[in-house]
Coordinates of C-alpha atoms in Angstrom, one line a residue:
M457 CA -11.6 24.7 39.4
A458 CA -10.9 22.5 36.5
G459 CA -13.8 20.6 37.4
D460 CA -16.4 23.3 37.0
D461 CA -15.4 23.9 33.0
T462 CA -14.8 20.4 32.1
A463 CA -16.4 17.0 31.8
T464 CA -15.6 13.6 30.6
V465 CA -18.1 11.9 27.6
A466 CA -18.7 8.9 30.0
G467 CA -19.7 5.5 28.6
G468 CA -23.3 7.0 29.4
T469 CA -23.2 8.9 26.4
T470 CA -23.0 6.3 24.0
G471 CA -24.7 3.5 26.4
V472 CA -28.3 4.2 24.5
P473 CA -26.8 3.9 21.0
L474 CA -24.8 0.8 21.7
R475 CA -27.6 -1.0 23.3
L476 CA -30.0 -0.3 20.5
I477 CA -27.0 -1.6 17.9
H478 CA -27.1 -5.0 20.1
D479 CA -31.1 -5.2 20.2
V480 CA -30.5 -4.8 15.9
V481 CA -28.0 -7.7 16.2
R482 CA -30.4 -9.7 18.4
I483 CA -33.4 -9.0 15.7
S484 CA -31.4 -10.2 12.9
G485 CA -30.0 -13.4 14.8
P486 CA -32.8 -15.5 13.8
G487 CA -32.4 -14.1 10.1
F488 CA -35.5 -12.1 8.3
S489 CA -38.2 -13.3 5.8
G490 CA -40.6 -11.5 3.6
P491 CA -40.9 -9.4 1.2
F492 CA -38.3 -7.0 2.5
K493 CA -35.8 -9.7 3.8
K494 CA -32.8 -8.2 1.8
D495 CA -33.5 -4.8 2.7
C496 CA -33.7 -5.7 6.4
M497 CA -30.6 -7.9 6.2
D498 CA -28.8 -4.6 4.6
L499 CA -29.8 -2.5 7.1
A500 CA -28.9 -4.7 10.1
R501 CA -25.4 -5.4 8.8
R502 CA -24.6 -1.7 8.6
V503 CA -26.1 -1.1 12.1
S504 CA -24.1 -3.8 13.7
L505 CA -20.7 -2.2 12.2
L506 CA -21.1 0.8 14.1
A507 CA -20.8 -1.2 17.2
H508 CA -16.6 -0.9 17.2
L509 CA -17.2 2.9 16.9
L510 CA -19.5 3.1 19.8
E511 CA -17.1 0.9 22.2
E512 CA -14.0 2.9 21.3
I513 CA -15.9 6.1 22.1
G514 CA -17.1 4.6 25.2
D515 CA -13.5 3.9 26.2
S516 CA -12.1 7.3 25.4
K517 CA -11.0 9.1 28.4
K518 CA -11.2 12.5 26.4
T519 CA -12.1 15.5 28.6
H520 CA -14.2 18.3 27.0
K521 CA -15.5 21.9 27.9
N522 CA -18.6 21.6 29.4
H523 CA -20.2 23.9 26.6
E524 CA -19.1 21.3 24.2
T525 CA -20.4 18.5 25.9
S526 CA -24.2 19.4 25.6
S527 CA -23.1 19.6 21.7
L528 CA -21.7 16.1 21.8
N529 CA -24.9 14.8 23.8
S530 CA -27.0 16.3 21.1
C531 CA -25.0 14.2 18.5
F532 CA -25.2 11.1 20.1
S533 CA -29.3 11.7 21.0
D534 CA -29.9 12.1 16.9
L535 CA -27.6 9.0 16.6
A536 CA -29.7 7.1 19.1
M537 CA -33.1 8.4 17.4
A538 CA -32.0 7.0 14.0
L539 CA -31.1 3.6 15.5
Q540 CA -34.4 3.4 17.2
A541 CA -35.9 4.3 14.1
A542 CA -34.0 1.8 12.4
K543 CA -34.7 -0.9 14.9
R544 CA -38.8 -0.4 14.8
L545 CA -38.5 -0.4 10.9
L546 CA -36.6 -3.7 10.9
F547 CA -39.6 -5.1 13.2
A548 CA -42.3 -3.6 10.9
A549 CA -41.0 -4.8 7.8
N550 CA -40.0 -8.4 8.7
N551 CA -43.2 -8.8 10.0
F552 CA -45.3 -7.2 7.4
E553 CA -47.9 -9.2 5.8
D554 CA -48.1 -9.7 1.9
S555 CA -51.7 -8.9 1.7
K556 CA -50.9 -5.5 2.5
I557 CA -48.8 -4.8 -0.4
S558 CA -51.7 -5.1 -2.6
S559 CA -54.3 -3.7 -0.6
D560 CA -53.0 -0.4 0.3
G561 CA -49.6 0.3 -1.2
G562 CA -47.6 -0.8 1.8
T563 CA -44.6 -1.6 -0.1
K564 CA -44.5 1.7 -1.4
K565 CA -44.6 3.4 2.2
I566 CA -42.0 0.8 3.6
F567 CA -39.4 1.5 0.9
F568 CA -39.9 5.0 1.8
Q569 CA -39.2 4.3 5.2
F570 CA -36.2 2.5 4.5
Q571 CA -35.2 5.8 2.5
C572 CA -35.9 8.5 5.3
V573 CA -33.8 5.7 7.9
T574 CA -30.7 5.4 5.8
W575 CA -30.9 9.2 4.9
K576 CA -31.4 10.0 8.9
L577 CA -28.7 7.5 10.1
E578 CA -26.0 8.7 7.7
K579 CA -26.8 12.4 8.7
A580 CA -26.4 11.3 12.3
L581 CA -22.9 9.7 11.6
A582 CA -21.9 12.3 9.5
N583 CA -22.3 15.0 12.8
L584 CA -20.3 12.6 15.0
P585 CA -17.2 14.7 16.2
Y586 CA -14.9 12.3 15.2
D587 CA -11.8 14.6 16.0
Y588 CA -12.7 14.5 19.9
F589 CA -11.9 11.0 20.2
D590 CA -8.9 8.7 19.6
I591 CA -10.3 6.3 16.9
S592 CA -8.3 3.7 15.6
E593 CA -7.8 3.9 11.7
E594 CA -9.5 0.6 11.3
V595 CA -12.8 2.0 12.8
Q596 CA -12.6 5.2 11.4
E597 CA -12.3 3.3 7.7
Q598 CA -15.0 1.2 8.7
V599 CA -17.5 4.2 9.5
E600 CA -16.4 5.7 6.1
L601 CA -17.6 2.6 4.5
V602 CA -20.7 2.2 6.1
R603 CA -21.7 5.9 5.4
A604 CA -20.9 5.3 2.0
Q605 CA -22.9 2.5 1.5
L606 CA -26.1 4.5 3.6
R607 CA -25.6 7.3 1.0
R608 CA -25.8 4.9 -1.9
A609 CA -28.6 3.0 -0.3
T610 CA -30.6 6.3 0.2
E611 CA -29.9 7.3 -3.6
R612 CA -31.3 4.0 -4.9
Y613 CA -34.1 4.3 -2.9
G614 CA -35.2 7.2 -4.6
G615 CA -32.1 10.2 -4.2
P616 CA -31.1 12.4 -1.9
L617 CA -33.7 13.7 0.8
N618 CA -32.1 17.2 1.8
S619 CA -35.3 19.2 0.7
S620 CA -38.7 20.4 2.1
L621 CA -39.9 16.9 1.1
L622 CA -37.8 15.4 3.9
C623 CA -39.2 18.3 6.2
R624 CA -42.6 17.0 5.7
A625 CA -41.7 13.3 6.2
L626 CA -39.9 13.7 9.2
S627 CA -41.6 16.3 10.8
Q628 CA -41.3 14.6 13.9
S629 CA -38.3 13.4 15.4
L630 CA -37.3 9.7 14.9
D631 CA -37.8 9.0 18.6
T632 CA -41.5 9.1 17.9
D633 CA -43.3 6.3 15.8
I634 CA -43.7 7.0 12.3
N635 CA -46.2 4.7 10.7
P636 CA -45.6 4.0 6.9
F637 CA -49.2 3.5 6.5
Q638 CA -50.1 6.9 7.5
L639 CA -48.2 8.5 5.0
D640 CA -49.6 10.8 2.1
D641 CA -49.8 8.5 -0.9
S642 CA -49.1 11.8 -3.0
L643 CA -45.8 12.1 -0.9
I644 CA -44.6 8.3 -1.9
G645 CA -45.5 8.7 -5.2
S646 CA -43.2 11.9 -5.4
L647 CA -40.2 10.0 -4.5
H648 CA -40.3 7.6 -7.4
V649 CA -40.4 4.4 -5.5
E650 CA -42.7 2.6 -8.0
N651 CA -39.7 1.2 -9.4
I652 CA -37.4 0.6 -6.5
G653 CA -36.4 -2.8 -5.7
N654 CA -34.5 -4.6 -2.9
I655 CA -30.8 -2.9 -2.5
D656 CA -28.1 -5.2 -3.8
N657 CA -24.7 -5.3 -2.5
D658 CA -22.3 -2.2 -3.5
V659 CA -19.3 -3.6 -5.4
R660 CA -16.2 -1.8 -6.1
P661 CA -14.1 -3.8 -8.2
K662 CA -10.3 -3.6 -7.8
F663 CA -9.2 -6.4 -10.1
E664 CA -9.5 -7.9 -13.3
G665 CA -9.4 -11.4 -14.2
T666 CA -10.5 -14.7 -15.0
I667 CA -12.3 -17.6 -12.3
E668 CA -12.5 -21.0 -14.4
G669 CA -10.2 -21.8 -17.4
N670 CA -9.7 -24.7 -19.4
N671 CA -9.7 -28.1 -18.5
G672 CA -11.9 -27.4 -15.5
S673 CA -8.8 -25.4 -14.0
E674 CA -9.5 -21.8 -12.8
G675 CA -7.2 -19.0 -13.7
H676 CA -5.9 -16.2 -11.7
P677 CA -7.3 -12.6 -11.4
S678 CA -4.7 -10.1 -12.7
H679 CA -3.0 -7.3 -10.2
E680 CA -4.1 -4.6 -11.9
I681 CA -6.0 -2.1 -9.6
I682 CA -8.8 0.1 -10.6
Q683 CA -8.9 3.4 -9.0
E684 CA -12.1 5.0 -8.6
S685 CA -13.6 8.2 -7.3
E686 CA -17.0 8.2 -5.9
S687 CA -19.1 11.7 -6.3
L688 CA -21.6 12.4 -3.4
R689 CA -24.9 14.1 -4.4
N690 CA -26.1 16.8 -2.0
S691 CA -28.0 18.7 -3.5
C692 CA -32.0 18.5 -4.6
T693 CA -32.8 16.5 -7.5
S694 CA -34.8 18.2 -10.2
S695 CA -37.6 15.8 -9.9
E696 CA -38.4 16.3 -6.2
I697 CA -41.7 17.9 -5.4
C698 CA -41.2 21.7 -3.7
L699 CA -44.5 22.9 -3.8
R700 CA -46.3 21.8 -0.4
K701 CA -50.1 22.2 0.8
D702 CA -50.3 23.9 3.8
S703 CA -52.7 21.7 5.9
N704 CA -54.0 24.9 8.2
S705 CA -55.0 27.3 5.3
G706 CA -55.3 25.4 2.0
R707 CA -52.6 27.3 0.7
I708 CA -49.6 26.0 -1.8
D709 CA -46.3 26.6 -0.6
N710 CA -44.1 28.3 -3.0
S711 CA -41.2 28.6 -1.2
S712 CA -39.0 27.3 -4.2
S713 CA -39.4 28.7 -7.3
K714 CA -37.0 26.6 -9.2
C715 CA -38.6 23.1 -8.4
L716 CA -39.6 21.4 -11.9
D717 CA -43.0 19.5 -12.0
V718 CA -43.0 16.3 -10.6
N719 CA -44.0 14.5 -13.8
K720 CA -41.0 16.1 -15.9
K721 CA -39.0 13.1 -16.8
P722 CA -35.0 14.1 -16.8
E723 CA -33.1 13.4 -20.1
S724 CA -31.9 10.0 -20.7
P725 CA -28.6 9.7 -19.2
V726 CA -25.7 9.0 -22.1
I727 CA -24.3 5.8 -22.1
P728 CA -20.2 5.6 -21.8
D729 CA -18.7 4.8 -25.0
D730 CA -16.7 2.1 -23.1
F731 CA -19.8 0.3 -21.9
L732 CA -20.9 -0.3 -25.6
C733 CA -20.3 -3.2 -27.6
P734 CA -18.4 -2.1 -30.4
I735 CA -20.2 -4.7 -32.5
S736 CA -23.5 -4.2 -31.5
L737 CA -23.3 -0.7 -30.2
E738 CA -25.4 -1.7 -27.2
L739 CA -25.0 -1.7 -23.6
M740 CA -22.9 -4.9 -22.4
R741 CA -24.1 -7.2 -20.2
D742 CA -21.4 -9.9 -20.4
P743 CA -18.4 -8.1 -21.7
V744 CA -15.2 -10.4 -22.6
I745 CA -11.8 -9.4 -23.6
V746 CA -10.4 -11.0 -26.9
A747 CA -6.5 -11.5 -27.5
T748 CA -5.9 -7.9 -28.9
G749 CA -7.3 -6.5 -25.7
Q750 CA -10.5 -5.3 -26.9
T751 CA -13.8 -5.8 -25.1
Y752 CA -16.9 -7.0 -26.8
E753 CA -20.5 -8.5 -25.8
R754 CA -19.8 -12.3 -25.5
S755 CA -22.7 -13.4 -27.7
Y756 CA -21.5 -10.9 -30.6
I757 CA -17.9 -11.7 -30.8
Q758 CA -18.7 -15.4 -30.4
R759 CA -20.8 -15.2 -33.5
W760 CA -18.1 -13.4 -35.3
I761 CA -15.7 -16.1 -34.0
D762 CA -18.3 -18.8 -35.1
C763 CA -18.6 -17.6 -38.6
G764 CA -14.8 -18.1 -39.2
N765 CA -13.4 -14.9 -38.7
T766 CA -10.0 -14.8 -36.9
T767 CA -9.4 -10.9 -36.6
C768 CA -10.5 -8.4 -34.3
P769 CA -13.4 -6.5 -35.6
K770 CA -12.5 -3.3 -34.2
T771 CA -8.7 -3.5 -34.7
Q772 CA -8.7 -5.8 -37.8
Q773 CA -5.4 -7.6 -36.1
N774 CA -5.4 -11.1 -36.2
L775 CA -6.1 -12.8 -32.9
Q776 CA -3.4 -14.7 -31.6
H777 CA -5.7 -17.1 -29.9
L778 CA -9.4 -17.4 -29.6
T779 CA -10.1 -17.3 -25.9
L780 CA -12.5 -15.1 -24.2
T781 CA -11.5 -13.5 -21.0
P782 CA -14.4 -12.2 -18.8
N783 CA -13.9 -8.6 -18.0
F784 CA -15.3 -8.3 -14.5
V785 CA -14.2 -4.9 -13.9
L786 CA -16.1 -3.5 -16.7
R787 CA -19.1 -5.6 -15.8
S788 CA -19.2 -4.3 -12.0
L789 CA -18.7 -0.9 -13.5
I790 CA -21.6 -1.2 -15.7
S791 CA -23.9 -2.5 -13.1
Q792 CA -23.0 0.2 -10.7
W793 CA -23.8 3.0 -13.4
C794 CA -27.1 1.1 -14.1
V795 CA -27.7 1.3 -10.3
K796 CA -26.6 5.1 -10.5
H797 CA -28.9 6.4 -13.1
N798 CA -32.1 3.9 -12.3
I799 CA -31.5 2.0 -15.2
E800 CA -32.8 -1.7 -15.8
Q801 CA -29.3 -3.8 -15.6
P802 CA -28.6 -5.4 -18.6
S803 CA -28.6 -9.0 -17.3
A804 CA -31.7 -10.4 -15.5
F805 CA -34.0 -13.3 -14.6
M806 CA -37.8 -12.3 -15.1
S807 CA -40.8 -14.3 -15.2
G808 CA -39.1 -16.9 -16.7
R809 CA -37.3 -15.1 -19.3
I810 CA -33.6 -14.0 -19.4
K811 CA -32.8 -10.8 -21.5
K812 CA -30.5 -11.3 -24.4
S813 CA -27.7 -8.9 -25.6
D814 CA -30.0 -7.9 -28.5
G815 CA -33.0 -6.5 -26.4
S816 CA -35.1 -9.5 -26.8
F817 CA -36.1 -12.0 -24.4
R818 CA -35.3 -15.5 -24.1
D819 CA -37.7 -17.9 -22.7
V820 CA -35.9 -20.1 -20.0
S821 CA -38.7 -21.9 -18.4
G822 CA -37.7 -25.4 -19.6
D823 CA -34.3 -24.5 -18.7
I824 CA -35.2 -23.3 -15.2
E825 CA -37.4 -26.4 -14.3
A826 CA -34.7 -28.8 -15.5
I827 CA -32.2 -27.1 -13.2
K828 CA -34.5 -27.1 -10.2
A829 CA -34.8 -31.0 -10.9
L830 CA -30.9 -30.8 -11.0
V831 CA -30.7 -28.9 -7.8
R832 CA -33.0 -31.2 -5.8
K833 CA -30.8 -33.8 -6.3
L834 CA -28.2 -32.2 -4.7
S835 CA -29.8 -33.4 -1.5
S836 CA -29.9 -37.0 -2.2
R837 CA -29.1 -39.4 0.2
S838 CA -27.0 -41.2 -2.0
I839 CA -23.5 -40.0 -2.3
E840 CA -22.9 -41.3 -5.8
Q841 CA -25.8 -39.3 -7.2
Q842 CA -24.8 -36.2 -5.1
K843 CA -21.2 -36.5 -6.7
A844 CA -22.6 -36.5 -10.1
T845 CA -25.1 -33.7 -9.5
V846 CA -22.6 -31.6 -8.1
A847 CA -20.0 -32.2 -10.7
E848 CA -22.5 -31.4 -13.4
I849 CA -23.4 -28.2 -11.6
R850 CA -20.0 -27.1 -11.6
S851 CA -19.4 -27.6 -15.4
L852 CA -22.9 -25.6 -15.8
S853 CA -21.8 -22.9 -13.7
K854 CA -18.5 -22.6 -15.6
R855 CA -20.3 -22.4 -19.4
S856 CA -22.4 -19.0 -19.1
T857 CA -23.7 -15.9 -17.2
D858 CA -27.2 -17.3 -18.2
N859 CA -26.6 -20.5 -16.2
R860 CA -24.9 -18.8 -13.2
I861 CA -28.5 -16.6 -13.1
L862 CA -30.6 -20.1 -13.4
L863 CA -28.7 -22.0 -11.0
A864 CA -29.4 -19.2 -8.2
E865 CA -32.8 -18.6 -9.1
A866 CA -33.3 -22.6 -8.4
G867 CA -32.0 -22.5 -5.1
A868 CA -28.4 -24.1 -5.5
I869 CA -26.3 -21.7 -3.6
P870 CA -27.5 -22.7 0.0
V871 CA -27.4 -26.2 -1.0
L872 CA -23.8 -26.1 -2.3
V873 CA -22.8 -24.1 0.9
N874 CA -24.0 -27.3 2.9
L875 CA -22.0 -29.3 0.7
L876 CA -18.6 -27.7 1.8
T877 CA -18.8 -29.6 5.0
S878 CA -19.1 -32.9 3.2
E879 CA -16.6 -35.7 4.3
D880 CA -16.3 -36.6 0.7
A881 CA -13.3 -34.8 -1.0
Q882 CA -14.6 -34.8 -4.5
I883 CA -18.0 -33.4 -3.4
Q884 CA -16.1 -30.5 -1.4
D885 CA -14.1 -29.8 -4.3
N886 CA -16.9 -29.6 -6.9
A887 CA -19.2 -27.5 -4.5
V888 CA -16.5 -25.0 -3.8
T889 CA -15.7 -24.6 -7.3
S890 CA -19.2 -24.1 -8.6
I891 CA -19.8 -21.4 -5.7
L892 CA -16.6 -19.7 -7.0
N893 CA -18.0 -19.6 -10.6
L894 CA -21.5 -18.7 -9.5
S895 CA -19.7 -15.7 -7.8
I896 CA -18.8 -14.2 -10.9
Y897 CA -22.4 -13.2 -11.6
D898 CA -22.3 -10.1 -9.2
N899 CA -25.8 -10.5 -8.2
N900 CA -25.2 -14.1 -7.0
K901 CA -22.3 -12.7 -4.3
G902 CA -25.4 -11.1 -2.2
H903 CA -26.6 -14.4 -2.2
I904 CA -23.7 -16.6 -1.3
M905 CA -23.1 -14.2 1.5
L906 CA -26.6 -14.3 2.9
A907 CA -26.3 -18.4 2.9
N908 CA -23.4 -17.8 5.4
A909 CA -21.1 -19.5 3.1
I910 CA -17.9 -17.6 4.6
P911 CA -17.2 -19.8 7.7
S912 CA -17.6 -23.2 5.4
I913 CA -15.3 -21.6 2.9
V914 CA -12.8 -20.8 5.5
Q915 CA -13.1 -24.4 6.6
V916 CA -12.2 -25.6 3.2
L917 CA -9.5 -23.0 3.0
R918 CA -7.7 -24.8 6.2
A919 CA -8.4 -28.6 5.8
G920 CA -9.6 -29.3 2.3
S921 CA -7.7 -31.0 -0.8
M922 CA -4.9 -28.7 -2.3
E923 CA -7.4 -28.0 -5.1
A924 CA -10.2 -27.3 -2.8
R925 CA -8.0 -24.4 -0.8
E926 CA -6.9 -22.9 -3.8
N927 CA -10.7 -22.6 -5.1
A928 CA -11.7 -21.5 -1.6
A929 CA -9.1 -18.6 -2.1
A930 CA -9.9 -17.9 -5.2
T931 CA -13.6 -17.4 -4.0
L932 CA -12.7 -15.3 -1.0
F933 CA -11.2 -13.1 -3.5
S934 CA -14.4 -13.0 -5.5
L935 CA -16.6 -12.2 -2.6
S936 CA -14.3 -9.6 -1.2
L937 CA -14.9 -7.0 -4.2
A938 CA -17.6 -6.0 -2.2
D939 CA -16.4 -3.8 0.4
E940 CA -18.5 -4.8 3.2
N941 CA -17.5 -8.3 2.3
K942 CA -13.9 -7.5 3.4
I943 CA -14.9 -6.7 6.9
I944 CA -17.0 -9.8 7.0
I945 CA -14.0 -12.2 5.4
G946 CA -11.3 -10.5 7.5
A947 CA -13.4 -11.2 10.6
S948 CA -13.8 -14.6 9.7
G949 CA -10.4 -16.1 10.5
A950 CA -9.9 -16.3 6.5
I951 CA -6.4 -14.3 6.7
P952 CA -4.4 -16.6 8.7
A953 CA -5.5 -19.4 6.5
L954 CA -4.6 -17.3 3.4
V955 CA -1.0 -16.6 5.0
D956 CA -0.7 -20.4 5.5
L957 CA -1.6 -20.9 1.9
L958 CA 0.8 -18.3 0.9
Q959 CA 3.7 -20.0 2.7
N960 CA 2.8 -23.5 1.9
G961 CA 0.7 -23.9 -0.7
S962 CA 0.9 -24.9 -4.5
P963 CA 2.3 -22.4 -6.9
R964 CA -0.9 -21.8 -8.0
G965 CA -2.4 -21.8 -4.3
K966 CA 0.2 -19.3 -3.3
K967 CA -1.0 -16.9 -6.1
D968 CA -4.7 -17.4 -5.3
A969 CA -3.8 -16.5 -1.6
A970 CA -1.8 -13.4 -2.7
T971 CA -4.5 -12.1 -4.6
A972 CA -7.4 -12.6 -2.0
L973 CA -5.0 -10.9 1.0
F974 CA -4.0 -8.2 -1.4
N975 CA -7.8 -7.2 -1.9
L976 CA -8.6 -7.8 1.6
C977 CA -5.8 -5.6 2.9
I978 CA -7.5 -2.7 1.2
Y979 CA -9.4 -2.0 3.9
Q980 CA -7.5 -1.0 6.5
G981 CA -8.8 -3.1 9.5
N982 CA -7.5 -6.2 7.9
K983 CA -3.9 -5.1 7.7
G984 CA -3.2 -5.5 11.3
R985 CA -4.6 -9.0 11.2
A986 CA -2.3 -10.0 8.0
V987 CA 0.5 -8.5 10.0
R988 CA -0.4 -10.9 13.4
A989 CA -0.8 -13.8 11.0
G990 CA 2.9 -13.7 10.0
I991 CA 2.6 -12.1 6.1
I992 CA 5.4 -9.9 6.8
T993 CA 7.9 -13.2 6.9
A994 CA 5.9 -14.9 4.2
L995 CA 6.1 -12.0 1.7
L996 CA 10.3 -11.3 2.8
K997 CA 10.7 -14.8 1.8
M998 CA 8.9 -14.5 -1.7
L999 CA 11.4 -11.6 -2.1
T1000 CA 15.0 -13.1 -1.3
D1001 CA 14.0 -16.7 -2.6
S1002 CA 15.8 -16.7 -6.0
G1003 CA 13.5 -19.6 -7.4
N1004 CA 10.5 -17.5 -6.3
S1005 CA 8.4 -15.9 -9.3
M1006 CA 6.2 -14.1 -7.1
V1007 CA 8.1 -10.9 -6.4
D1008 CA 5.7 -8.8 -8.2
E1009 CA 2.8 -10.2 -5.8
A1010 CA 5.0 -9.6 -2.6
L1011 CA 5.7 -5.9 -3.2
T1012 CA 2.4 -5.2 -4.6
I1013 CA 1.2 -6.6 -1.1
L1014 CA 3.8 -4.7 0.9
S1015 CA 3.1 -1.7 -0.8
V1016 CA -0.6 -1.7 0.6
L1017 CA 0.7 -2.3 4.3
A1018 CA 3.3 -0.1 4.3
N1019 CA 0.9 2.7 5.4
H1020 CA -0.5 1.1 8.1
Q1021 CA 1.8 1.5 11.5
E1022 CA 1.6 -1.8 12.7
A1023 CA 2.8 -3.3 9.5
K1024 CA 5.4 -0.3 9.2
A1025 CA 6.9 -1.5 12.4
A1026 CA 6.9 -5.0 11.2
I1027 CA 8.5 -4.6 7.6
V1028 CA 11.2 -2.4 9.1
K1029 CA 11.8 -5.2 12.1
A1030 CA 12.2 -7.9 9.6
S1031 CA 14.9 -6.2 8.1
T1032 CA 13.2 -5.8 4.6
I1033 CA 14.7 -2.4 3.9
P1034 CA 18.2 -3.9 2.2
V1035 CA 16.3 -6.1 0.5
L1036 CA 14.4 -3.2 -1.1
I1037 CA 17.4 -1.6 -2.0
D1038 CA 18.8 -4.3 -3.8
L1039 CA 15.5 -4.5 -5.7
L1040 CA 16.2 -0.7 -6.6
R1041 CA 19.6 -1.7 -7.9
T1042 CA 18.6 -5.0 -9.8
G1043 CA 15.0 -5.3 -10.0
Q1044 CA 12.6 -5.2 -13.4
P1045 CA 11.0 -1.8 -13.7
R1046 CA 7.9 -2.6 -11.9
N1047 CA 9.6 -4.0 -9.4
K1048 CA 12.1 -0.7 -8.8
E1049 CA 8.5 1.1 -8.8
N1050 CA 7.0 -0.7 -6.0
A1051 CA 10.2 -0.5 -3.8
A1052 CA 10.7 2.9 -4.2
S1053 CA 6.8 3.3 -3.2
I1054 CA 7.1 1.2 -0.4
L1055 CA 10.4 3.0 1.1
L1056 CA 8.9 6.2 0.7
S1057 CA 6.0 5.2 2.9
L1058 CA 8.6 3.8 5.3
C1059 CA 10.9 6.3 5.6
K1060 CA 9.2 9.7 4.8
R1061 CA 8.3 10.7 8.7
D1062 CA 10.9 8.7 10.2
G1063 CA 14.6 10.0 10.7
E1064 CA 16.0 6.7 11.6
N1065 CA 14.7 4.7 8.9
L1066 CA 16.1 7.6 6.3
A1067 CA 19.4 7.7 7.6
F1068 CA 19.4 3.8 7.6
L1069 CA 18.6 4.2 3.7
S1070 CA 21.4 6.6 3.5
R1071 CA 24.1 4.7 5.2
L1072 CA 22.9 1.6 3.0
G1073 CA 23.9 3.8 -0.3
A1074 CA 20.2 3.9 -1.8
V1075 CA 21.1 7.6 -3.2
I1076 CA 22.6 6.1 -6.1
P1077 CA 20.1 3.9 -7.2
L1078 CA 17.3 6.3 -6.4
S1079 CA 19.0 9.0 -8.7
E1080 CA 19.2 6.7 -11.4
I1081 CA 15.5 5.6 -11.0
A1082 CA 14.5 9.4 -11.0
K1083 CA 16.1 10.1 -14.2
S1084 CA 15.0 7.0 -16.1
G1085 CA 12.5 4.8 -14.2
T1086 CA 8.7 4.8 -15.0
E1087 CA 6.8 8.0 -14.3
R1088 CA 5.5 6.9 -11.1
A1089 CA 8.9 5.3 -9.8
K1090 CA 10.2 8.8 -11.0
R1091 CA 7.9 10.7 -8.3
K1092 CA 8.8 8.4 -5.8
A1093 CA 12.4 8.4 -5.9
T1094 CA 12.6 12.1 -6.2
S1095 CA 10.3 12.3 -3.2
L1096 CA 12.9 10.2 -1.2
L1097 CA 15.8 12.1 -2.7
E1098 CA 14.4 15.5 -1.3
H1099 CA 13.9 13.9 2.1
L1100 CA 17.3 12.5 2.1
R1101 CA 18.9 15.8 1.4
K1102 CA 16.6 17.5 4.4
L1103 CA 18.1 14.9 6.4
Q1104 CA 21.3 15.9 5.5
H1105 CA 21.0 19.8 6.4
V1106 CA 19.3 19.1 9.7

């Protein structure tokens, strides 16, 4: 009988892991404290994002052969053990006493524990049989994001663990306690955790742009997408210990003859040329773009201009203007490169000093005390003093990276978040703009998220003044540069508010909303939210309104949405295909390129849409684009024409 050789993976299989995830969520509810606060927050957040996966698996009605079920149960058992280890670690790290750090090297051992748990959790997720279950695209992408973050976290704690080193550290299964204070000190030392700090949020930049421009008015990020590929390290690093002493016989295990001595240091990585300032030839910490498109370290190019020079040092071309535009994309890439190669990041606040571009340090102890005094005034009971103080902080946060570092160090971010709910419109405007400016510095993004700023920013986006709504949208864009923040922002109710601003905002507000929506919709799970919020109707209006100057933005967002099934159906239902064909005939080259790309996504696996395309006479404009369009447009048009030819032969 069928019942003899098949079985259903019931909710009981996922019950234990799901319960552990809910336990972790409850643990993190009151917040974490102590020296491992950031590490606990990161681990808890990543674990909590797995709830949707297990809920979908638990709801699955998929049946499997009995001999497969035992393998599935083993996978879920591994996941449960990894989650149990994460839960225990969060308890231990959150209750860790500062005195233990100096007395017995406990901090190294806790960091090693985080490394082991993140490694084990990622491996458990990698072994889950996703193909067996009907997992939605949104959840699949969310799990991939969590896995990528866990891989990066493992490396930042000390590198890959797929070696004999891990066998010793995790010789006992994770369903039994691993006491971090009983681990061998030599084992801990071998993982190079002496210089490990708290994990920062990973940022993958998608845009390049400016935040606040002249006259106190914030500019707009451009719509250029930076595509990156991420290589994963799966093999043992040369600096890992592979010699182990057998505890029973006293012998040395020489199982890996290729291992290097632990004290041998790897060669210093070569800094990519694009990361070096052409003037100083040093790693940039605050890269800015001049009128010719060249990028320099801010302090050096500013000094060049202050000396009366009006040419680009590298190209010798005359500078049409002297505006210095922050290169946020390059700064984020430099930050990621520094983390990957375990190099001290070029901008940091350390013991009252900030590192300058020439490698020296500037004493800012006096500045930090003055800024702390200023931040204390934010909590004044006098509305007038609050107004004056938050206006001054807005001005300071606009001026320089150093000010953004010092303001965050002085504790300004949580107080500014509280002021977002102020009944005074001016205070609210200046508070959200200050947070926007502070978010330019990548490390501050994590502080803003930890201050639970998103709900208040969304409330400003819904009900603030038009200027405040514009800056709230720009802030959400800035924060969404970190992939994990896309999930949090999307789940916060921000997308309907952004769509409303896109439809009813000022010209600048519409552009800010479009930029934020594009970046949020890069995450698959937010595409359905945007469709349900009515974004397709808003985008179609932007395409057909003759007085609208946002055709580029509308097409760019549609190109991201068109590969999502729900969005695809909504785009077709809104009669967008005829509008796109008109753009193929009359649009600018970039518009034609995006229109062809969207049509290809809509039609390549849909015979009905292809036939509709043919009836509307798309062959002629597509043929012209295939001959004379941009390179990308030629590829898209040629592919569409090939699909149309196949349809005719059916």
